[in-house]
GROMACS .gro file of C-alpha atoms in nm:
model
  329
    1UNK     CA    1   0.000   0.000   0.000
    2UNK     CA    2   0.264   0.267   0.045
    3UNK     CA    3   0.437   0.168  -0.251
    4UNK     CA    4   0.105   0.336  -0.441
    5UNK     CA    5   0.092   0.578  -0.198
    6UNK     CA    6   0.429   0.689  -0.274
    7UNK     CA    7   0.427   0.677  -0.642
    8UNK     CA    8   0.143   0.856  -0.603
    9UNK     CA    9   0.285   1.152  -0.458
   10UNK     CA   10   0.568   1.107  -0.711
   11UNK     CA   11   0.277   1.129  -1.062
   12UNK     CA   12   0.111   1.458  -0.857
   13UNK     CA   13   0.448   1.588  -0.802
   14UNK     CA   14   0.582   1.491  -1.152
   15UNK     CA   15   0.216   1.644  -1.265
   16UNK     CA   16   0.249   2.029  -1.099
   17UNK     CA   17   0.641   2.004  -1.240
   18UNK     CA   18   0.553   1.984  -1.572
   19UNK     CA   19   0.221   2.205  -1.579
   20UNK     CA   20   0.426   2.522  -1.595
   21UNK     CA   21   0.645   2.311  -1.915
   22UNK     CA   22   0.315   2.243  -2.114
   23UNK     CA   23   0.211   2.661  -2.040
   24UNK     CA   24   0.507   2.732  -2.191
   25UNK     CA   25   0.511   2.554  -2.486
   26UNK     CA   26   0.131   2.649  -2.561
   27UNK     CA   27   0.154   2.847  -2.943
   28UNK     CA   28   0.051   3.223  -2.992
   29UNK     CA   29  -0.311   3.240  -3.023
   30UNK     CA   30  -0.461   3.351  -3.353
   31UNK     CA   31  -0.336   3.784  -3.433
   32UNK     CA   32  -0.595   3.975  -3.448
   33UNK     CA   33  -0.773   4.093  -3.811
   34UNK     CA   34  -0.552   4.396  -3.930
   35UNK     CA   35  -0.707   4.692  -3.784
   36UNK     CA   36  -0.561   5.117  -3.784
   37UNK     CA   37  -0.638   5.079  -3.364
   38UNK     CA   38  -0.478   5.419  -3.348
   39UNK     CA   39  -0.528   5.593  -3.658
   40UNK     CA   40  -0.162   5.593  -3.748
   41UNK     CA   41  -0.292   5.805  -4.105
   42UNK     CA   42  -0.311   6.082  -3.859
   43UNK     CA   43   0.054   6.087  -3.780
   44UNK     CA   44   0.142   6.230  -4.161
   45UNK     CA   45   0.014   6.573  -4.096
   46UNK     CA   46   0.174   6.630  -3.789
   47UNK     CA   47   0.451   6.875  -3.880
   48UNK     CA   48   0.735   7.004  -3.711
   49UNK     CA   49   0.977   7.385  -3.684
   50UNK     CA   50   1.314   7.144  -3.771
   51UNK     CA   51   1.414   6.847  -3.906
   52UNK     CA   52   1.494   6.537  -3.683
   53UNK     CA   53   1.875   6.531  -3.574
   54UNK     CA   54   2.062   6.251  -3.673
   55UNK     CA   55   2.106   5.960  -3.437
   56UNK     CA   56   2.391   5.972  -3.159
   57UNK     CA   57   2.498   5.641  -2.973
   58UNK     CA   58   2.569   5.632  -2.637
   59UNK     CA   59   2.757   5.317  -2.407
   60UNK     CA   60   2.537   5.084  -2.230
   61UNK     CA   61   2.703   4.899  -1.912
   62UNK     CA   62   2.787   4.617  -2.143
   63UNK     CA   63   2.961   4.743  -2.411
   64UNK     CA   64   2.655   4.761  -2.616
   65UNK     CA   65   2.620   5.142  -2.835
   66UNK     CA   66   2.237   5.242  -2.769
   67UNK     CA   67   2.081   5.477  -3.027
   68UNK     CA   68   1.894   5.837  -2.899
   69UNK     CA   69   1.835   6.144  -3.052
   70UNK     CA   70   1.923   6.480  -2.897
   71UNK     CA   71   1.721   6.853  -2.874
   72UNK     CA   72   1.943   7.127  -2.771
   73UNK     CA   73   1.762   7.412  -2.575
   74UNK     CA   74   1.879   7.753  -2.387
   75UNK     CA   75   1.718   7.537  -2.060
   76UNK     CA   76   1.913   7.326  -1.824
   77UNK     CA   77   1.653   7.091  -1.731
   78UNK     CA   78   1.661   6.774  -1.931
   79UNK     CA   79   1.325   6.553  -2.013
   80UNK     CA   80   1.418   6.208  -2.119
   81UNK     CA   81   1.115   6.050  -2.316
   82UNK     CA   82   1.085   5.724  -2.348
   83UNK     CA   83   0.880   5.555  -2.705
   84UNK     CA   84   0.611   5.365  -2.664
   85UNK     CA   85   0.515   5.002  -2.783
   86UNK     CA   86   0.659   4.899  -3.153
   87UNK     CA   87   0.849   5.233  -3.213
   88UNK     CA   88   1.143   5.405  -3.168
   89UNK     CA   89   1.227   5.775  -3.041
   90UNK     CA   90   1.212   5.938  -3.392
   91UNK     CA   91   0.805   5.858  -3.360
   92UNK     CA   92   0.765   6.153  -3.087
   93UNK     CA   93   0.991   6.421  -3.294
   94UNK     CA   94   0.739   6.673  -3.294
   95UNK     CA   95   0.660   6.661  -2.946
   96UNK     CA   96   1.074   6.685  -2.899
   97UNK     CA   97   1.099   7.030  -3.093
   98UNK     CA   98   0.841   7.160  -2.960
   99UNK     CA   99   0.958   7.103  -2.614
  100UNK     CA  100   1.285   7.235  -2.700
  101UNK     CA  101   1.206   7.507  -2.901
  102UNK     CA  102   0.984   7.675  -2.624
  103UNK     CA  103   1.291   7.689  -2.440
  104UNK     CA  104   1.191   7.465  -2.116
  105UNK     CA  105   1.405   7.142  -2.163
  106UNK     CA  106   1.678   7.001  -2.391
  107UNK     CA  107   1.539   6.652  -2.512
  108UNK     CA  108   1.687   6.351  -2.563
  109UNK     CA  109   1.467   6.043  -2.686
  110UNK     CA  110   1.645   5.704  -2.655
  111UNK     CA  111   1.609   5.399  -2.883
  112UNK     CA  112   1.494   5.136  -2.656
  113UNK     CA  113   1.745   4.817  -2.647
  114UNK     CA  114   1.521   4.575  -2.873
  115UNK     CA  115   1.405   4.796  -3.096
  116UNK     CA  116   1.516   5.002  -3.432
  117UNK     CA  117   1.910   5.064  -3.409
  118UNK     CA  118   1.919   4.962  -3.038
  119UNK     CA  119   2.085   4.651  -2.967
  120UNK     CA  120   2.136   4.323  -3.191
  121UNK     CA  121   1.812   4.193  -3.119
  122UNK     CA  122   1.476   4.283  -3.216
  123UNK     CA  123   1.202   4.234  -2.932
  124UNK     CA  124   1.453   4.093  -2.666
  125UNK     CA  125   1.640   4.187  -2.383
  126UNK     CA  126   1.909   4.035  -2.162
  127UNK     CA  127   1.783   4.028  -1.885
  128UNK     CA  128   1.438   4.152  -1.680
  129UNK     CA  129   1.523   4.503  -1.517
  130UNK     CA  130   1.777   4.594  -1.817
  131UNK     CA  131   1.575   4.864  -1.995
  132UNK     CA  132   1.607   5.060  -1.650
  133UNK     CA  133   1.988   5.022  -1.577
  134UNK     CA  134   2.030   5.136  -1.974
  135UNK     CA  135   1.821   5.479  -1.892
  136UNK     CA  136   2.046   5.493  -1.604
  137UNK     CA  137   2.363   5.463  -1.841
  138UNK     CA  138   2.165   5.747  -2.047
  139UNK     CA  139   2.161   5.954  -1.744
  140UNK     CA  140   2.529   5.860  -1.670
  141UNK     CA  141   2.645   5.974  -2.013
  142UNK     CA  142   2.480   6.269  -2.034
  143UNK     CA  143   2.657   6.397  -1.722
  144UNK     CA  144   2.939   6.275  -1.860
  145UNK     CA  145   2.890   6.534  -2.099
  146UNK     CA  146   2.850   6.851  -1.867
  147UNK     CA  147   2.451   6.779  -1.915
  148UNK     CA  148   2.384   6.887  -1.533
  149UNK     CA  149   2.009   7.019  -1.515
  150UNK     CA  150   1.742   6.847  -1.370
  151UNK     CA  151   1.590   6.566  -1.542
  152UNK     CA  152   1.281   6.483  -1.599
  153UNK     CA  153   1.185   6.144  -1.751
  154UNK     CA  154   0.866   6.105  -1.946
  155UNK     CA  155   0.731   5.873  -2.193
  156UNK     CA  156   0.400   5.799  -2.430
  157UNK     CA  157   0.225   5.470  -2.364
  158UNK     CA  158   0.438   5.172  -2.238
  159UNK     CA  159   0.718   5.417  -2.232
  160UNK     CA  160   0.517   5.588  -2.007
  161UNK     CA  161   0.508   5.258  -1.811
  162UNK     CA  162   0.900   5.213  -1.801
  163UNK     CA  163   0.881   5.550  -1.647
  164UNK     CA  164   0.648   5.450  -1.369
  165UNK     CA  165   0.889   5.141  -1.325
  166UNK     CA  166   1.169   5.361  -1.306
  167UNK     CA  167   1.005   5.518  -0.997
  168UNK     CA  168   1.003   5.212  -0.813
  169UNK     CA  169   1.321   5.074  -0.914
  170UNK     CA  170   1.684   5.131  -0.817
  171UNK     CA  171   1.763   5.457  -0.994
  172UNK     CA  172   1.486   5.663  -0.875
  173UNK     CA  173   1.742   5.925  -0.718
  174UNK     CA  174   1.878   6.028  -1.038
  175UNK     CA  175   1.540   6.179  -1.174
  176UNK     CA  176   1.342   6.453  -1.003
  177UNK     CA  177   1.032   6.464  -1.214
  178UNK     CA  178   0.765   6.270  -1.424
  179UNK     CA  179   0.578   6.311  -1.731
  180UNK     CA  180   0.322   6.019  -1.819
  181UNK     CA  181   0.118   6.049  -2.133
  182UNK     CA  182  -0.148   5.750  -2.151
  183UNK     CA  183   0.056   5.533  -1.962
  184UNK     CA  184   0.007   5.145  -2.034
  185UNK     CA  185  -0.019   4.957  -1.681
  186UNK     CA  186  -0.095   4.569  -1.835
  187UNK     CA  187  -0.225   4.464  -1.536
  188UNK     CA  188  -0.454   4.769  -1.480
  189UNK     CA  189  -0.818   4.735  -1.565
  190UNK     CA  190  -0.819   5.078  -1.744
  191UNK     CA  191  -0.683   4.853  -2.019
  192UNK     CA  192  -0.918   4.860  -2.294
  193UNK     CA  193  -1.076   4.493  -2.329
  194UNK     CA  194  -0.744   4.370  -2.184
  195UNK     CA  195  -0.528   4.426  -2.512
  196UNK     CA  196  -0.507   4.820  -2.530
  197UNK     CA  197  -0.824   4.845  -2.774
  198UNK     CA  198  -0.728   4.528  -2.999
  199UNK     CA  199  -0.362   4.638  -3.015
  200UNK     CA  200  -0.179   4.375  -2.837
  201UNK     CA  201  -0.246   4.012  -2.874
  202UNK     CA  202  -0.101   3.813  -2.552
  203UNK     CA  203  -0.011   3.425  -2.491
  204UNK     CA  204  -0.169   3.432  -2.167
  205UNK     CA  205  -0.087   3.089  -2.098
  206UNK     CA  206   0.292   3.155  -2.155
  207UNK     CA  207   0.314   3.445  -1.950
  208UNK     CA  208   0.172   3.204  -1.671
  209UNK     CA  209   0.368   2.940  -1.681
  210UNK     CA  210   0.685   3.192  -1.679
  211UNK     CA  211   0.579   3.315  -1.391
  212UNK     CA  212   0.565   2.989  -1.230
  213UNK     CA  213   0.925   2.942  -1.361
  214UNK     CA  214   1.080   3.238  -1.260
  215UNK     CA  215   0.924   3.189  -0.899
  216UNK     CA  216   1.102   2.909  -0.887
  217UNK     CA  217   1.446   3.091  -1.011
  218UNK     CA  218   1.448   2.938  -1.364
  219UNK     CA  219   1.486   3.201  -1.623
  220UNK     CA  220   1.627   3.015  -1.919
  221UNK     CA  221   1.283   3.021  -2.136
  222UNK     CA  222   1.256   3.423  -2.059
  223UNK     CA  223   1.338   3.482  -2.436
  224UNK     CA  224   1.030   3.335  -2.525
  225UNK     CA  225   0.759   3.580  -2.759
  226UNK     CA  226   0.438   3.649  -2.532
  227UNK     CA  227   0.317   3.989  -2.711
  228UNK     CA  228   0.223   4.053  -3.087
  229UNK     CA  229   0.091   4.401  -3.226
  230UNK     CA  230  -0.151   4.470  -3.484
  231UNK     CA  231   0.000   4.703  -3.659
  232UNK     CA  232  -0.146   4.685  -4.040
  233UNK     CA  233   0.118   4.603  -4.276
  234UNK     CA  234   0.067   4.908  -4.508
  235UNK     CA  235   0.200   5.102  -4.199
  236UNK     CA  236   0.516   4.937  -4.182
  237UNK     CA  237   0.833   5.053  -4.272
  238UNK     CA  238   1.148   4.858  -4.157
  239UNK     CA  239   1.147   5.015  -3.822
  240UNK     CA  240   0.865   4.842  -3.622
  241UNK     CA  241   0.966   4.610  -3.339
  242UNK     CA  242   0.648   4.398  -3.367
  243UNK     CA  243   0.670   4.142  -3.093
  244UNK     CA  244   0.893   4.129  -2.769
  245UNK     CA  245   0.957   3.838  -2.554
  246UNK     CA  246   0.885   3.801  -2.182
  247UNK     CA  247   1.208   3.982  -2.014
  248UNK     CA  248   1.157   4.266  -2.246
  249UNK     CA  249   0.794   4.332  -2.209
  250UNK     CA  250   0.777   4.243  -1.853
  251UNK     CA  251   1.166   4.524  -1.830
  252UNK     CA  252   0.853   4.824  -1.998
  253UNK     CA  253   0.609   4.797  -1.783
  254UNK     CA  254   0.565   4.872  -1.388
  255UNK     CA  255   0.610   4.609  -1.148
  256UNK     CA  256   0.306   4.298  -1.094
  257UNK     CA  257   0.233   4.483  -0.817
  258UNK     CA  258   0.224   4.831  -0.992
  259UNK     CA  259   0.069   5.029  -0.651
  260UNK     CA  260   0.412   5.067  -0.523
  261UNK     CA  261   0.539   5.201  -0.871
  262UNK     CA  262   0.261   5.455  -0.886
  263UNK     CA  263   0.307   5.608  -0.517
  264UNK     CA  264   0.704   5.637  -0.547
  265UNK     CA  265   0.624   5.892  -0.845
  266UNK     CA  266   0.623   6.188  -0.611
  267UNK     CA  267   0.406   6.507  -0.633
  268UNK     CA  268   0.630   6.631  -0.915
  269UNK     CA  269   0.465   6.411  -1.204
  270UNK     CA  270   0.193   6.517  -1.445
  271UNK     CA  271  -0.015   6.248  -1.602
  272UNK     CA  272  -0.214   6.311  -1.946
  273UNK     CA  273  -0.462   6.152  -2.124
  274UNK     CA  274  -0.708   6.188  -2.402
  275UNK     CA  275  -1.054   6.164  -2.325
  276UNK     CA  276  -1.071   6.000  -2.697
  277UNK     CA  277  -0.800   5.718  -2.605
  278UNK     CA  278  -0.855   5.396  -2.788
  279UNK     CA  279  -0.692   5.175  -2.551
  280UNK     CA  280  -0.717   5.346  -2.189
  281UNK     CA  281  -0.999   5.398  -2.033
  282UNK     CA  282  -0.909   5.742  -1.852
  283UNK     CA  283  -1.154   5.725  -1.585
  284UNK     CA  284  -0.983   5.371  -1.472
  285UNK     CA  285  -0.666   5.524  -1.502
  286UNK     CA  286  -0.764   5.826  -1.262
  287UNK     CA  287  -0.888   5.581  -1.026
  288UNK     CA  288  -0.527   5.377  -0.998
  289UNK     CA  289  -0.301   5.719  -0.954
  290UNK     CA  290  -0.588   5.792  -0.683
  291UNK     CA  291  -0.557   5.442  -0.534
  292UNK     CA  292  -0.152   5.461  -0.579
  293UNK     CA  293  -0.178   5.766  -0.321
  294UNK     CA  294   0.037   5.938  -0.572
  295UNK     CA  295   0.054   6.320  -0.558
  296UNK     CA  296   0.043   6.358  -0.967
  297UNK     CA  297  -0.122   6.588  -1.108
  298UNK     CA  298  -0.343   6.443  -1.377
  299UNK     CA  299  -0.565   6.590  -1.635
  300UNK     CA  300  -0.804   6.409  -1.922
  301UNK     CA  301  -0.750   6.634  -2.251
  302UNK     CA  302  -1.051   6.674  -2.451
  303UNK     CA  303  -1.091   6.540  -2.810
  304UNK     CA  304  -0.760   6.382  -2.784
  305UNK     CA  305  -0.688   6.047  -2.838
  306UNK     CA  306  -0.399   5.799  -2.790
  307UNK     CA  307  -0.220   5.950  -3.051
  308UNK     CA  308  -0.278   6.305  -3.027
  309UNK     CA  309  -0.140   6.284  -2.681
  310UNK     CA  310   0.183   6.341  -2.797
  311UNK     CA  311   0.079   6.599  -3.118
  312UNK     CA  312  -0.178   6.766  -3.051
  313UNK     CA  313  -0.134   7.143  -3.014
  314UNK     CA  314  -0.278   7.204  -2.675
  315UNK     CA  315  -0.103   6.934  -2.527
  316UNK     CA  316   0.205   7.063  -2.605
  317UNK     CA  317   0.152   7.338  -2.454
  318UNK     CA  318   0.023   7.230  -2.166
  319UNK     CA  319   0.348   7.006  -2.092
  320UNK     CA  320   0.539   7.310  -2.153
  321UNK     CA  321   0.348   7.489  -1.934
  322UNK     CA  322   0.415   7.225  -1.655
  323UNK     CA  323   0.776   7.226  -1.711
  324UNK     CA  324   0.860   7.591  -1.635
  325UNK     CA  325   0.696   7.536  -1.266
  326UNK     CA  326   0.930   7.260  -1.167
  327UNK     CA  327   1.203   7.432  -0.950
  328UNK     CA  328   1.576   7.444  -1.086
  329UNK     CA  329   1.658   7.098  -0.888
   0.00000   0.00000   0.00000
């Protein structure tokens, strides 16, 4: 009898072991039907004073040369602004010159590692936590370089989340302010039907059995895709990151537990969003920065949408606005 009992222990044991194996292994579900979530026609009109500057590298902590783009201004204050989901900084060039040219920041927007001219692999990172220590090395060049104001870092849509990770992370010291623009919390139920609107398509069942192997300190299947976009293909051109794997998704995005992100933001953060947004509900969002205890600021633009967050006219000038009241430090 305890021969049966034991090797049944041993099958339940051998059963739980491999459950978070076969979650793993379960395929992407079905993309989507192409669909223009965000309008991205709308993008061609938006104009700018200058043309883009060229791309400057800086050194990331391994060797690696990370791509950013740089806005000179009369200002010492700095705002760092982070892409969102799929892009790269060159996306978010007329918010840049605008920013700069009213004479309230110098700009720089990086390249994420992953993504177009950052790093030597599309949609992957090295390691969970790495998109934060590379802002850091950002930070640490540009004082390198007798950059010395303030610094704000700021962000549009899952960039907006690595800035809210930021917050709670390790490097917090090294930035005094926040700007979030429709900030993407995936866990948050001011998610739009759970995938931003029909944006993002997730493997669920992947992500879960990760997490059940990374509890458990294994790490080695991290790599692994878990988030497709629908971008239509017409919109393409060459420099779309369309799907990133576990550590790099789970590196743009605050913490599981994304409370204690929100409230280490500080009073010095201003969070916008369109009342038009197509894949955050802003009244959701409202309610987690109230629940977060954080001190933000945060305002719902009118006839502005997920998109126009970062071009519309009024916006603009509402951020600019905001940064000539921060104080000098």
């Amino acid at each position: 009898m305890s021969h049966l009992v034991t090797a049944a222990v041993c099958a339940i044991v051998l059963l739980i072991c491999a459950i978070p194996f076969y979650l793993v292994a379960t395929p992407s579900p079905p993309l989507a039907a192409p669909k223009d979530v965000f309008d991205f026609t709308s993008l061609a009109s938006v104009k700018a004073e200058i043309d883009p500057p060229s791309l400057r590298r800086y050194p990331a902590r391994d060797g690696e040369q990370l791509a950013y783009r740089y806005y000179d201004s009369a200002a010492d204050r700095i705002l760092i602004f982070v892409h969102g989901s799929s892009y790269h900084g060159g996306g978010y060039h007329a918010l840049a010159a605008a920013i700069s040219l009213a004479g309230v920041a110098k700009v720089v927007l990086p390249n994420l590692r992953g993504h177009y001219q950052s790093g030597h692999r599309r949609g992957d990172v090295d390691y969970i936590g790495q998109l934060e220590d590379d802002l850091d090395d950002l930070i640490q060049f540009l004082r390198s370089e007798h950059h010395d104001g303030p610094i704000t870092l700021g962000g549009h849509s899952s960039g907006a989340g690595l800035a809210i990770r930021f917050a709670g992370g390790s490097h917090r010291a090294e930035v005094t302010s926040f700007l979030l623009l429709s900030p993407i919390i995936p866990r948050s139920p001011s998610i739009r039907g759970g995938s931003a609107g029909g944006w993002a398509t997730v493997n669920m069942r992947r992500v879960y059995g990760l997490l059940m192997l990374n509890a458990v300190g294994i790490h080695g299947y991290d790599a692994l895709p878990i988030i497709e976009f629908n971008k239509p293909a017409k919109f393409w051109d060459g420099t779309e990151t369309l799907s990133y794997s576990y550590r790099l998704n789970a590196s743009y995005h605050p913490r599981y537990r994304y409370q204690a992100d929100i409230a280490a933001l500080g009073d010095k953060t201003l969070v916008l969003i369109g009342a038009n947004d197509q894949a955050i509900d802003p009244d959701a969002l409202r309610a987690d920065f109230a629940q977060g205890d954080a001190a933000a600021q945060f305002a719902v633009m009118p006839d502005v949408n997920h998109f126009g967050i970062f071009t519309d006219k009024a916006v603009l000038a509402k951020i600019a606005d905001w940064l000539k009241t921060l104080p000098d430090k």
